[in-house]
Coordinates of C-alpha atoms and ligand atoms in Angstrom, one line a residue:
M1 CA -31.9 12.9 41.4
T2 CA -31.9 10.8 38.3
A3 CA -28.9 10.9 36.1
T4 CA -29.6 10.8 32.4
I5 CA -27.0 8.6 30.7
T6 CA -27.2 8.4 27.0
S7 CA -25.5 5.5 25.4
P8 CA -24.0 5.9 22.0
E9 CA -24.9 2.2 21.4
K10 CA -28.6 3.0 21.6
S11 CA -28.8 6.3 19.6
G12 CA -30.0 5.7 16.1
E13 CA -29.0 2.1 16.0
S14 CA -32.2 0.5 17.4
D15 CA -33.8 -0.3 14.1
K16 CA -30.6 -1.9 12.7
R17 CA -30.8 -5.7 12.5
A18 CA -28.0 -7.1 14.8
N19 CA -25.2 -8.9 13.1
P20 CA -25.0 -12.2 14.9
A21 CA -21.2 -12.3 14.5
T22 CA -20.7 -9.1 16.5
D23 CA -23.9 -8.7 18.4
I24 CA -22.6 -9.9 21.8
F25 CA -19.7 -7.5 21.6
E26 CA -21.9 -4.5 20.8
R27 CA -24.6 -5.5 23.3
R28 CA -22.6 -6.8 26.2
E29 CA -19.0 -5.5 26.1
S30 CA -18.4 -2.1 27.6
Q31 CA -18.5 0.8 25.2
V32 CA -15.0 1.7 26.3
R33 CA -13.8 -0.7 23.5
S34 CA -12.1 1.3 20.7
Y35 CA -10.0 -0.5 18.1
C36 CA -12.8 -2.8 17.2
R37 CA -14.9 0.2 16.2
S38 CA -12.4 1.0 13.4
W39 CA -12.1 -2.6 12.4
P40 CA -15.5 -4.2 13.1
V41 CA -14.6 -7.7 11.8
V42 CA -13.9 -10.8 13.8
F43 CA -10.2 -11.8 13.6
D44 CA -9.6 -15.5 14.0
R45 CA -6.2 -16.5 12.9
A46 CA -2.9 -14.7 12.4
R47 CA 0.6 -15.5 11.1
G48 CA 3.5 -13.1 10.6
A49 CA 2.2 -9.8 9.2
E50 CA -1.3 -11.2 8.3
Q51 CA -4.5 -11.5 10.2
V52 CA -7.5 -13.5 8.9
T53 CA -11.1 -12.9 9.8
E54 CA -13.4 -15.8 10.6
D55 CA -15.1 -15.4 7.2
G56 CA -11.7 -15.7 5.5
T57 CA -10.7 -12.1 4.6
T58 CA -6.9 -11.5 5.0
Y59 CA -5.6 -8.2 6.3
L60 CA -2.0 -7.0 6.2
D61 CA -1.3 -6.0 9.8
F62 CA 0.8 -2.8 10.1
F63 CA -0.6 -2.2 13.5
S64 CA 1.3 -5.0 15.3
G65 CA -0.8 -5.1 18.4
A66 CA 0.1 -1.4 19.1
G67 CA 3.7 -2.5 19.3
A68 CA 3.2 -5.8 21.2
L69 CA 3.9 -8.0 18.1
N70 CA 7.3 -6.9 16.8
Y71 CA 8.1 -10.4 15.6
G72 CA 4.7 -10.8 14.0
H73 CA 1.8 -13.1 14.9
N74 CA 2.6 -16.6 16.0
H75 CA 6.2 -16.8 15.1
P76 CA 6.8 -20.5 14.7
V77 CA 9.9 -20.7 16.9
I78 CA 8.4 -18.6 19.7
K79 CA 5.1 -20.4 19.5
G80 CA 6.9 -23.8 19.4
A81 CA 8.7 -23.0 22.7
L82 CA 5.4 -22.1 24.3
L83 CA 3.6 -25.3 23.1
D84 CA 6.5 -27.5 24.3
Y85 CA 6.5 -25.7 27.7
L86 CA 2.8 -26.3 28.2
A87 CA 2.9 -29.8 27.0
E88 CA 5.4 -30.7 29.7
D89 CA 3.2 -29.5 32.6
N90 CA 5.8 -26.8 33.4
V91 CA 4.9 -24.2 36.0
V92 CA 2.6 -21.5 34.6
H93 CA 2.0 -19.3 37.6
A94 CA 4.7 -18.7 40.2
L95 CA 4.5 -15.1 41.6
D96 CA 8.2 -14.4 42.0
M97 CA 9.3 -17.9 42.8
Y98 CA 12.4 -19.5 41.1
T99 CA 11.6 -21.5 38.0
P100 CA 13.8 -22.8 35.2
A101 CA 11.8 -20.5 32.8
K102 CA 12.7 -17.4 34.8
R103 CA 16.3 -18.5 35.1
A104 CA 16.5 -19.0 31.3
F105 CA 14.9 -15.6 30.7
L106 CA 17.2 -13.7 33.1
T107 CA 20.2 -15.5 31.6
A108 CA 19.2 -14.7 28.0
F109 CA 18.5 -11.0 28.9
E110 CA 21.8 -10.7 30.7
E111 CA 23.8 -12.4 27.9
K112 CA 22.0 -11.1 24.8
I113 CA 21.0 -7.6 25.9
L114 CA 22.7 -6.2 29.0
Q115 CA 26.3 -7.6 28.8
P116 CA 27.0 -6.7 25.1
R117 CA 25.9 -3.1 25.8
G118 CA 28.0 -2.9 29.0
M119 CA 24.8 -2.4 31.1
D120 CA 24.8 -3.6 34.7
H121 CA 21.1 -2.9 35.5
K122 CA 19.1 -5.0 37.8
I123 CA 16.0 -6.6 36.3
Q124 CA 12.8 -6.0 38.3
L125 CA 9.7 -7.9 37.3
P126 CA 6.6 -5.9 38.1
G127 CA 3.1 -6.6 37.0
P128 CA 2.9 -7.6 33.3
T129 CA 1.7 -4.4 31.5
G130 CA 3.6 -1.3 30.4
T131 CA 1.9 0.9 33.0
N132 CA 3.1 -1.5 35.7
S133 CA 6.6 -1.0 34.6
V134 CA 6.2 2.8 34.6
E135 CA 4.5 2.9 38.0
T136 CA 7.5 0.9 39.3
A137 CA 10.0 3.3 37.8
L138 CA 8.2 6.3 39.3
K139 CA 7.9 4.7 42.7
I140 CA 11.6 3.7 43.0
A141 CA 12.7 7.1 41.6
R142 CA 10.7 8.8 44.4
K143 CA 12.0 6.4 47.0
A144 CA 15.6 6.7 45.9
T145 CA 15.6 10.6 45.8
G146 CA 13.1 11.4 48.5
R147 CA 11.5 13.9 46.0
P148 CA 7.9 13.6 44.9
Y149 CA 7.8 15.3 41.5
I150 CA 8.4 13.7 38.1
V151 CA 9.0 15.7 35.0
S152 CA 7.4 14.4 31.8
F153 CA 7.0 16.0 28.3
T154 CA 4.3 17.4 26.2
N155 CA 2.3 14.7 24.3
A156 CA 3.9 11.9 26.4
F157 CA 2.0 8.7 26.9
H158 CA 3.0 6.4 29.8
G159 CA -0.1 4.4 30.6
M160 CA -3.5 4.5 32.2
T161 CA -3.1 4.0 35.9
L162 CA -3.0 7.1 38.1
G163 CA 0.8 7.5 38.5
S164 CA 1.4 6.9 34.7
L165 CA -1.6 9.2 33.8
A166 CA -0.1 12.0 35.9
V167 CA 2.9 12.0 33.5
T168 CA 0.8 11.5 30.4
G169 CA -0.2 14.5 28.2
N170 CA -3.5 13.7 26.6
S171 CA -6.3 15.7 28.2
M172 CA -9.1 13.2 27.4
K173 CA -7.2 10.4 29.1
R174 CA -6.2 12.6 32.0
E175 CA -9.8 13.7 32.6
G176 CA -10.7 10.0 32.6
A177 CA -8.9 9.7 35.9
G178 CA -11.7 11.6 37.7
A179 CA -9.2 12.6 40.4
P180 CA -6.4 15.1 40.7
L181 CA -3.2 13.9 39.1
Y182 CA -0.4 14.8 41.5
H183 CA 3.3 15.4 41.6
S184 CA 4.1 15.8 37.9
Q185 CA 5.4 18.7 35.9
T186 CA 5.3 19.0 32.1
A187 CA 8.2 20.3 30.0
P188 CA 8.4 20.9 26.3
Y189 CA 9.4 17.9 24.2
D190 CA 12.0 18.3 21.4
D191 CA 11.0 21.0 18.9
Y192 CA 7.8 21.8 20.8
F193 CA 8.4 25.5 20.0
D194 CA 9.7 24.9 16.5
G195 CA 13.2 25.9 17.6
A196 CA 12.1 29.2 18.9
T197 CA 13.7 28.6 22.3
P198 CA 17.0 26.8 23.1
D199 CA 16.5 23.2 24.2
F200 CA 15.9 22.8 27.9
H201 CA 15.8 26.6 28.4
W202 CA 13.0 26.3 31.0
L203 CA 14.2 23.2 32.8
E204 CA 17.7 24.4 33.1
S205 CA 16.6 27.8 34.3
V206 CA 14.2 26.7 37.0
W207 CA 16.4 23.9 38.3
A208 CA 19.3 26.3 38.7
D209 CA 17.3 29.0 40.3
S210 CA 16.5 28.4 44.0
G211 CA 13.9 31.1 43.8
S212 CA 12.0 29.6 40.8
G213 CA 9.4 28.0 42.9
V214 CA 9.9 24.7 41.0
D215 CA 11.0 21.9 43.2
L216 CA 13.8 19.7 41.8
P217 CA 12.1 16.4 40.6
A218 CA 13.0 12.8 41.4
A219 CA 13.2 12.0 37.7
V220 CA 12.5 12.9 34.2
I221 CA 10.5 10.3 32.1
V222 CA 10.7 10.4 28.4
E223 CA 10.0 8.4 25.2
T224 CA 12.5 8.7 22.4
V225 CA 9.7 8.5 19.9
Q226 CA 6.2 9.4 21.2
G227 CA 4.2 6.3 20.1
E228 CA 0.8 7.4 21.2
G229 CA 1.2 11.2 21.4
G230 CA 1.9 11.9 17.7
L231 CA 5.1 10.1 16.7
R232 CA 7.4 13.0 17.4
A233 CA 10.9 11.7 17.6
A234 CA 13.6 13.3 19.8
R235 CA 16.9 14.1 18.2
N236 CA 19.9 12.2 19.5
E237 CA 21.5 15.5 20.6
W238 CA 18.4 16.5 22.5
L239 CA 18.4 13.2 24.4
R240 CA 22.1 13.6 25.1
D241 CA 21.6 17.1 26.4
L242 CA 18.7 15.9 28.5
S243 CA 20.8 13.1 30.0
A244 CA 23.6 15.5 30.8
L245 CA 21.2 18.0 32.4
C246 CA 19.8 15.2 34.6
R247 CA 23.3 14.1 35.6
R248 CA 24.2 17.7 36.5
F249 CA 21.2 18.2 38.8
E250 CA 21.2 14.5 40.1
V251 CA 17.8 13.9 38.6
L252 CA 17.2 10.4 37.5
L253 CA 16.5 9.7 33.8
I254 CA 13.8 7.1 33.0
I255 CA 13.4 6.0 29.4
D256 CA 10.0 4.6 28.7
D257 CA 10.9 2.1 26.0
V258 CA 7.6 0.2 26.2
Q259 CA 6.7 0.9 22.6
A260 CA 9.9 2.2 20.9
G261 CA 12.1 -0.6 22.4
C262 CA 12.6 -4.3 21.5
G263 CA 14.1 -3.3 18.1
R264 CA 11.3 -1.0 16.8
T265 CA 13.8 1.7 15.8
G266 CA 16.6 -0.8 14.8
A267 CA 18.7 -1.3 17.9
F268 CA 17.2 -3.3 20.8
F269 CA 16.8 -0.1 22.9
S270 CA 15.6 3.0 21.1
F271 CA 18.1 5.2 23.0
E272 CA 21.3 3.3 21.9
E273 CA 21.9 5.6 19.0
A274 CA 21.9 8.6 21.3
G275 CA 24.6 6.9 23.3
I276 CA 22.9 7.7 26.7
E277 CA 22.8 5.5 29.8
P278 CA 19.4 5.8 31.4
D279 CA 19.1 5.2 35.2
I280 CA 15.8 3.3 34.7
I281 CA 14.3 1.7 31.6
C282 CA 10.7 0.5 31.1
L283 CA 10.1 -2.4 28.7
S284 CA 6.9 -4.3 28.0
K285 CA 4.8 -4.6 24.8
S286 CA 7.0 -6.8 22.5
L287 CA 9.3 -8.1 25.3
S288 CA 7.5 -11.5 25.4
G289 CA 7.9 -11.8 21.7
M290 CA 4.3 -13.0 20.9
G291 CA 1.9 -10.8 22.7
L292 CA 1.9 -12.4 26.1
P293 CA 1.9 -10.0 29.0
L294 CA 5.4 -9.3 30.4
S295 CA 7.2 -6.3 31.5
V296 CA 10.5 -5.4 33.2
T297 CA 11.9 -2.3 34.9
L298 CA 15.6 -2.1 34.6
L299 CA 17.3 -0.3 37.5
R300 CA 20.9 0.9 37.9
P301 CA 22.1 -1.4 40.8
E302 CA 22.3 1.4 43.3
L303 CA 18.6 2.2 42.7
D304 CA 17.5 -1.3 43.7
L305 CA 16.5 -0.1 47.1
W306 CA 13.3 -2.1 47.7
E307 CA 12.5 -4.0 50.8
P308 CA 11.4 -7.6 49.9
A309 CA 7.7 -7.3 48.8
E310 CA 7.6 -3.6 49.1
H311 CA 6.4 -3.5 45.5
N312 CA 4.3 -6.5 44.8
G313 CA 1.8 -8.1 42.5
T314 CA 0.2 -11.5 41.7
F315 CA 1.2 -11.6 38.1
R316 CA 4.9 -10.7 38.2
G317 CA 6.8 -12.9 35.8
F318 CA 4.3 -15.0 33.9
N319 CA 6.3 -18.1 33.1
P320 CA 4.8 -18.8 29.6
A321 CA 5.9 -15.2 28.8
F322 CA 9.4 -15.9 30.1
V323 CA 9.5 -18.9 27.7
T324 CA 8.4 -16.9 24.7
A325 CA 10.6 -13.9 25.6
T326 CA 13.7 -16.2 25.9
A327 CA 12.9 -17.8 22.5
A328 CA 12.6 -14.3 21.0
L329 CA 15.9 -13.1 22.5
N330 CA 17.8 -16.2 21.3
E331 CA 16.2 -16.2 17.9
F332 CA 16.6 -12.5 17.1
W333 CA 19.2 -10.9 19.4
A334 CA 22.1 -13.4 19.5
D335 CA 24.0 -11.4 16.9
D336 CA 23.3 -8.4 14.8
A337 CA 21.9 -10.1 11.7
F338 CA 18.3 -9.3 12.6
E339 CA 19.1 -5.7 13.6
N340 CA 20.7 -5.2 10.2
T341 CA 17.6 -6.5 8.3
V342 CA 15.4 -4.3 10.5
R343 CA 17.5 -1.3 9.5
E344 CA 16.9 -2.1 5.8
R345 CA 13.2 -2.2 6.5
C346 CA 13.4 1.0 8.4
A347 CA 15.1 2.7 5.4
Q348 CA 12.5 1.2 3.1
L349 CA 9.6 2.5 5.2
T350 CA 11.2 6.0 5.5
S351 CA 11.7 6.3 1.8
G352 CA 8.2 4.9 1.0
L353 CA 6.6 7.4 3.4
L354 CA 8.6 10.3 2.0
A355 CA 7.5 9.3 -1.6
I356 CA 3.9 9.5 -0.5
I357 CA 4.5 12.9 1.2
D358 CA 6.4 14.2 -1.8
E359 CA 3.2 14.0 -3.9
R360 CA 1.4 16.5 -1.6
E361 CA 1.8 19.9 0.1
D362 CA -0.2 19.1 3.2
A363 CA 1.7 16.2 4.7
S364 CA 4.9 15.6 6.6
Y365 CA 6.9 12.7 8.1
R366 CA 6.9 11.8 11.7
G367 CA 8.7 9.2 13.7
R368 CA 11.8 7.0 13.4
G369 CA 12.5 3.5 12.2
L370 CA 9.5 1.2 12.0
L371 CA 7.6 3.6 14.3
A372 CA 6.8 6.2 11.7
G373 CA 4.0 7.9 9.9
I374 CA 2.5 10.9 8.2
V375 CA 0.9 14.0 9.7
F376 CA -1.6 16.0 7.7
D377 CA -2.5 19.7 8.0
D378 CA -6.2 18.7 8.0
L379 CA -6.5 17.0 11.4
E380 CA -9.3 14.7 10.2
R381 CA -7.5 13.3 7.2
A382 CA -5.4 10.6 9.1
E383 CA -8.6 8.9 10.3
K384 CA -10.0 8.8 6.8
V385 CA -6.7 7.4 5.5
A386 CA -6.8 4.6 8.1
A387 CA -10.4 3.8 7.1
E388 CA -9.5 3.7 3.4
A389 CA -6.6 1.5 4.2
F390 CA -8.8 -0.9 6.1
R391 CA -11.2 -1.1 3.1
R392 CA -8.2 -2.1 1.0
G393 CA -7.0 -4.8 3.5
L394 CA -4.4 -2.9 5.5
L395 CA -4.6 -2.4 9.3
I396 CA -3.0 0.9 10.4
E397 CA -3.9 3.1 13.3
T398 CA -3.6 6.8 14.0
S399 CA -1.6 8.6 16.7
G400 CA -1.7 12.1 18.3
P401 CA -4.1 14.1 20.5
S402 CA -6.5 14.6 17.5
S403 CA -5.6 11.3 15.8
E404 CA -3.9 13.5 13.2
V405 CA -1.0 11.2 12.4
V406 CA -1.3 8.0 10.3
K407 CA 0.9 5.5 12.2
V408 CA 2.6 2.7 10.2
M409 CA 4.0 0.0 12.5
P410 CA 4.6 -3.2 10.6
P411 CA 6.2 -6.2 12.4
L412 CA 10.0 -6.0 12.4
T413 CA 9.9 -9.4 10.6
V414 CA 7.9 -7.9 7.6
T415 CA 9.3 -9.0 4.3
E416 CA 10.5 -6.4 1.7
E417 CA 7.5 -7.5 -0.5
E418 CA 5.0 -7.1 2.3
L419 CA 6.3 -3.7 3.2
N420 CA 6.1 -2.6 -0.5
H421 CA 2.6 -4.0 -0.8
G422 CA 1.5 -2.1 2.4
L423 CA 3.0 1.1 1.2
T424 CA 1.2 0.8 -2.2
I425 CA -2.1 0.4 -0.3
L426 CA -1.3 3.3 1.9
A427 CA -0.5 5.5 -1.1
E428 CA -3.9 4.6 -2.6
A429 CA -5.6 5.2 0.7
V430 CA -4.0 8.7 1.0
R431 CA -5.1 9.6 -2.5
A432 CA -8.6 8.3 -1.8
A433 CA -9.0 10.1 1.5
Ligands
LIG501 C1 1.6 1.3 25.6 C2 2.5 2.2 26.4 C3 2.5 2.2 27.8 C4 1.4 1.4 28.6 O1 1.5 0.1 28.4 P1 0.2 -0.8 28.8 O2 0.7 -2.2 28.6 O3 -0.9 -0.4 27.9 O4 -0.1 -0.5 30.2 C5 3.4 2.9 28.5 N1 4.3 3.7 27.8 C6 4.4 3.7 26.4 C7 5.4 4.5 25.8 C8 3.5 2.9 25.7 O5 3.5 3.0 24.4

């Protein structure tokens, strides 16, 4: 039997003259590529909130590497630390061996992040991506409790490997697994039923009822703001009630702070305002400070139950990323000056978005802090807004199962002027779409 595979690359494009600047990507790179389809230019240089193409066009970047560039592109202090490190022939690859770079990172993370918040979590260094951190969290939760199930929430996004996909909502991404996604249960996220049922009505009922047929899970995994799934933000009281419910039933609470963490909502951790103490925390994206791959999984000490090498990986703890992460922690998190400035930018973005929404009947606000956006009644409008923004020199992406939310994610280091400029472009793009 011969399978017929039609390639979107070939249909209708055959008579188009290839653009030499992009031909190799379109011809040779897998069609799985996506962001470059919305922004089919070749980015060459970048600094702060700006990216410049190889033919010299400057874009204001309110995409921030999907959350990996909270301190902007090529921050001079962070980049300087990296250049110095490489210039001295310091160790680049070390698996989990001891290096001065790892010592400095663990010390900075302990002193700048954990101790001031009264946290005694152990720091596990899994593979370098967000999904590596999530897989680690799920695995240790199962090992610690002996229970196989994990509860996640509607519209959650936790990554693309099988364990993380099993706790991810998006049906297109789930189908991409091509295999059954096991041992996960989905519960309604905050306000999923528009307040029609009391919060946690279902979870509380089935966990308390030994006849419910629903096994008690190892853990609940949750994002405080759903970065990919549509920018819904959980209320602090919802997070507190979830945390209390987990404690009551001895279910572990995992906060996936891969996108909302590292200052995105103001505080270093997105759950700080809710005053909760998660058992396990996943961090990645902006942890390295300049887009190098690095992730950690933070574990309450009694959960650090691994045998040596029981969870492994070649790229655990990439030393250049330790160096940049340490520079970022020392530069931005030694006191609360940076956090206070970020909070001003958060307020500025919120009021700017509300002003755009005020002009129309068909739009509303989603998100929290500098992870916020606009949802439109017409599910197709957000994509059009992002395209209009790109034509005007602004990079913004969309979020949600139907890409129905315009997602505005400037670097935390964005200036007041840059943020105003971006909001002006966004307002024009919304009117034009
Ligand atoms: C991006 C993201 C992940 C996955 O991170 P990768 O580095 O892409 O594997 C997991 N959780 C959340 C909340 C994310 O935003």
